[in-house]
Amino acid sequence: MPYAYDDQNIFAKILRGEIPNKTVLETEHSLAFEDIEPQAPVHVLVIPKGAYVSYDHFAREASDSEIVDFNRAVAEVCRMTGVHLDGGGHGFRAITNAGTHGVQEVPHYHLHILGGRQLGRMLQRA
Ligand code: AMP
């Protein structure tokens, strides 16, 4: 079954300029902006401009230039927000949720970059 992209999702509206966002970085194929409900002092979402539902969708179907652009945008966001390790920062966590088991709220692929405090364990033990 093909990936079904809903073009009415909130990040699609952000990309079309229909709702505002606090942009951190824009590149040819990617946009990074502040999460509206930050879970840490640094909480930036990086999204591709293309219509991809999830990480696996993006990794499978995006062009090489989109994939390179996205990953370089992630690195630049880490540098800009000071969480990058080579600049003396204390690090970060990159999370992407997919589907119902991953508890994905917005069905446009996004990577959360979280940092600026000790984040604790990645998952609660069940
Ligand atoms: P996820 O559960 O991985 O799909 O996360 C969706 C994220 O999008 C949440 O952290 C929300 O706080 C964030 N979010 C929802 N609407 C907006 C918005 N308009 N601008 C920025 N972040 C948003």
CSV table of C-alpha atoms and ligand atoms in Angstrom, one decimal:
chain,number,residue,atom,x,y,z
A,1,MET,CA,0.0,0.0,0.0
A,2,PRO,CA,1.5,3.4,-0.9
A,3,TYR,CA,2.2,6.0,1.7
A,4,ALA,CA,-0.9,8.3,1.9
A,5,TYR,CA,0.0,11.9,2.5
A,6,ASP,CA,-2.6,14.2,3.9
A,7,ASP,CA,-1.9,17.7,2.5
A,8,GLN,CA,-4.1,19.3,5.1
A,9,ASN,CA,-1.7,18.4,7.9
A,10,ILE,CA,-0.4,21.3,10.0
A,11,PHE,CA,3.2,21.2,8.6
A,12,ALA,CA,1.9,21.2,5.1
A,13,LYS,CA,0.1,24.4,6.0
A,14,ILE,CA,3.3,25.8,7.5
A,15,LEU,CA,5.1,25.0,4.3
A,16,ARG,CA,2.4,26.7,2.2
A,17,GLY,CA,2.7,29.8,4.4
A,18,GLU,CA,-0.9,29.4,5.6
A,19,ILE,CA,0.1,29.4,9.3
A,20,PRO,CA,3.1,31.1,10.9
A,21,ASN,CA,6.1,29.4,12.4
A,22,LYS,CA,9.3,30.5,14.1
A,23,THR,CA,11.8,29.5,11.4
A,24,VAL,CA,15.3,28.6,12.6
A,25,LEU,CA,16.7,27.6,9.2
A,26,GLU,CA,15.4,27.3,5.6
A,27,THR,CA,17.3,25.4,2.9
A,28,GLU,CA,16.4,24.4,-0.6
A,29,HIS,CA,14.6,21.2,0.5
A,30,SER,CA,14.2,21.6,4.2
A,31,LEU,CA,12.7,23.8,6.9
A,32,ALA,CA,13.5,23.9,10.6
A,33,PHE,CA,11.3,25.7,13.1
A,34,GLU,CA,10.7,25.9,16.8
A,35,ASP,CA,8.3,23.4,18.3
A,36,ILE,CA,5.1,25.2,19.5
A,37,GLU,CA,5.2,23.2,22.8
A,38,PRO,CA,8.8,22.8,23.6
A,39,GLN,CA,9.8,19.9,25.8
A,40,ALA,CA,13.4,21.2,26.4
A,41,PRO,CA,15.2,24.6,26.1
A,42,VAL,CA,16.1,23.6,22.6
A,43,HIS,CA,13.3,21.9,20.7
A,44,VAL,CA,13.5,22.4,16.9
A,45,LEU,CA,11.6,20.4,14.3
A,46,VAL,CA,13.3,19.7,11.0
A,47,ILE,CA,11.1,18.8,8.1
A,48,PRO,CA,11.6,18.1,4.4
A,49,LYS,CA,9.6,20.4,2.0
A,50,GLY,CA,8.5,17.3,0.1
A,51,ALA,CA,5.3,15.4,0.9
A,52,TYR,CA,6.7,12.6,3.0
A,53,VAL,CA,4.7,11.0,5.8
A,54,SER,CA,7.4,9.4,7.9
A,55,TYR,CA,11.1,8.7,8.2
A,56,ASP,CA,10.8,5.4,6.3
A,57,HIS,CA,8.8,7.1,3.5
A,58,PHE,CA,11.4,9.8,3.2
A,59,ALA,CA,14.4,7.4,3.3
A,60,ARG,CA,12.8,5.2,0.7
A,61,GLU,CA,11.5,7.8,-1.8
A,62,ALA,CA,13.3,11.1,-1.4
A,63,SER,CA,16.0,12.1,-3.9
A,64,ASP,CA,19.6,12.0,-2.9
A,65,SER,CA,19.7,15.8,-2.9
A,66,GLU,CA,16.7,16.0,-0.6
A,67,ILE,CA,18.3,13.5,1.8
A,68,VAL,CA,21.7,15.3,1.8
A,69,ASP,CA,20.0,18.7,2.2
A,70,PHE,CA,17.9,17.4,5.2
A,71,ASN,CA,20.9,15.9,7.0
A,72,ARG,CA,23.0,18.9,6.5
A,73,ALA,CA,20.1,21.1,7.8
A,74,VAL,CA,20.0,18.9,10.9
A,75,ALA,CA,23.7,19.5,11.5
A,76,GLU,CA,23.3,23.2,11.0
A,77,VAL,CA,20.5,23.4,13.4
A,78,CYS,CA,22.6,21.6,16.0
A,79,ARG,CA,25.4,24.1,15.4
A,80,MET,CA,23.1,27.1,15.5
A,81,THR,CA,21.4,26.0,18.7
A,82,GLY,CA,24.7,25.2,20.4
A,83,VAL,CA,24.0,21.6,21.1
A,84,HIS,CA,26.6,20.2,18.7
A,85,LEU,CA,29.4,18.3,20.3
A,86,ASP,CA,32.3,19.8,18.2
A,87,GLY,CA,31.4,23.2,19.5
A,88,GLY,CA,31.6,22.3,23.2
A,89,GLY,CA,27.9,21.8,23.5
A,90,HIS,CA,26.4,19.0,25.8
A,91,GLY,CA,24.7,17.1,23.0
A,92,PHE,CA,21.1,16.5,22.0
A,93,ARG,CA,18.5,13.9,21.2
A,94,ALA,CA,17.0,13.4,17.7
A,95,ILE,CA,13.7,11.7,17.7
A,96,THR,CA,11.2,10.8,15.0
A,97,ASN,CA,7.8,9.3,15.6
A,98,ALA,CA,5.9,7.3,13.0
A,99,GLY,CA,2.4,6.0,12.9
A,100,THR,CA,0.2,4.9,15.8
A,101,HIS,CA,2.8,2.8,17.7
A,102,GLY,CA,5.3,5.7,17.4
A,103,VAL,CA,2.6,8.2,18.5
A,104,GLN,CA,3.0,10.5,15.6
A,105,GLU,CA,0.7,13.5,15.8
A,106,VAL,CA,1.5,15.3,12.6
A,107,PRO,CA,1.7,13.1,9.5
A,108,HIS,CA,4.5,15.0,7.8
A,109,TYR,CA,8.0,13.6,8.5
A,110,HIS,CA,9.8,15.6,11.1
A,111,LEU,CA,12.9,15.1,13.3
A,112,HIS,CA,12.8,16.6,16.8
A,113,ILE,CA,16.1,18.0,17.9
A,114,LEU,CA,16.0,18.3,21.7
A,115,GLY,CA,18.7,19.7,24.0
A,116,GLY,CA,19.7,22.3,26.5
A,117,ARG,CA,19.1,20.1,29.5
A,118,GLN,CA,19.8,16.6,30.7
A,119,LEU,CA,17.1,14.6,28.9
A,120,GLY,CA,17.1,11.4,31.0
A,121,ARG,CA,16.5,8.0,29.6
A,122,MET,CA,15.2,7.7,26.1
A,123,LEU,CA,12.1,5.6,26.9
A,124,GLN,CA,10.2,4.8,30.1
A,125,ARG,CA,10.5,1.1,30.9
A,126,ALA,CA,7.0,-0.5,30.3
B,1,AMP,P1,4.9,14.1,16.7
B,1,AMP,O1,4.1,13.6,17.9
B,1,AMP,O2,6.2,13.6,16.6
B,1,AMP,O3,4.1,14.1,15.5
B,1,AMP,O4,5.1,15.6,17.1
B,1,AMP,C1,4.4,16.7,16.6
B,1,AMP,C2,5.0,18.0,17.2
B,1,AMP,O5,4.6,19.1,16.5
B,1,AMP,C3,4.7,18.2,18.7
B,1,AMP,O6,5.9,18.3,19.4
B,1,AMP,C4,3.9,19.5,18.6
B,1,AMP,O7,4.2,20.4,19.8
B,1,AMP,C5,4.4,20.2,17.3
B,1,AMP,N1,3.5,21.1,16.7
B,1,AMP,C6,2.2,21.0,16.4
B,1,AMP,N2,1.7,22.1,15.8
B,1,AMP,C7,2.8,22.9,15.6
B,1,AMP,C8,3.0,24.2,15.1
B,1,AMP,N3,1.9,24.9,14.5
B,1,AMP,N4,4.2,24.8,15.1
B,1,AMP,C9,5.2,24.1,15.7
B,1,AMP,N5,5.1,22.9,16.2
B,1,AMP,C10,3.9,22.3,16.2
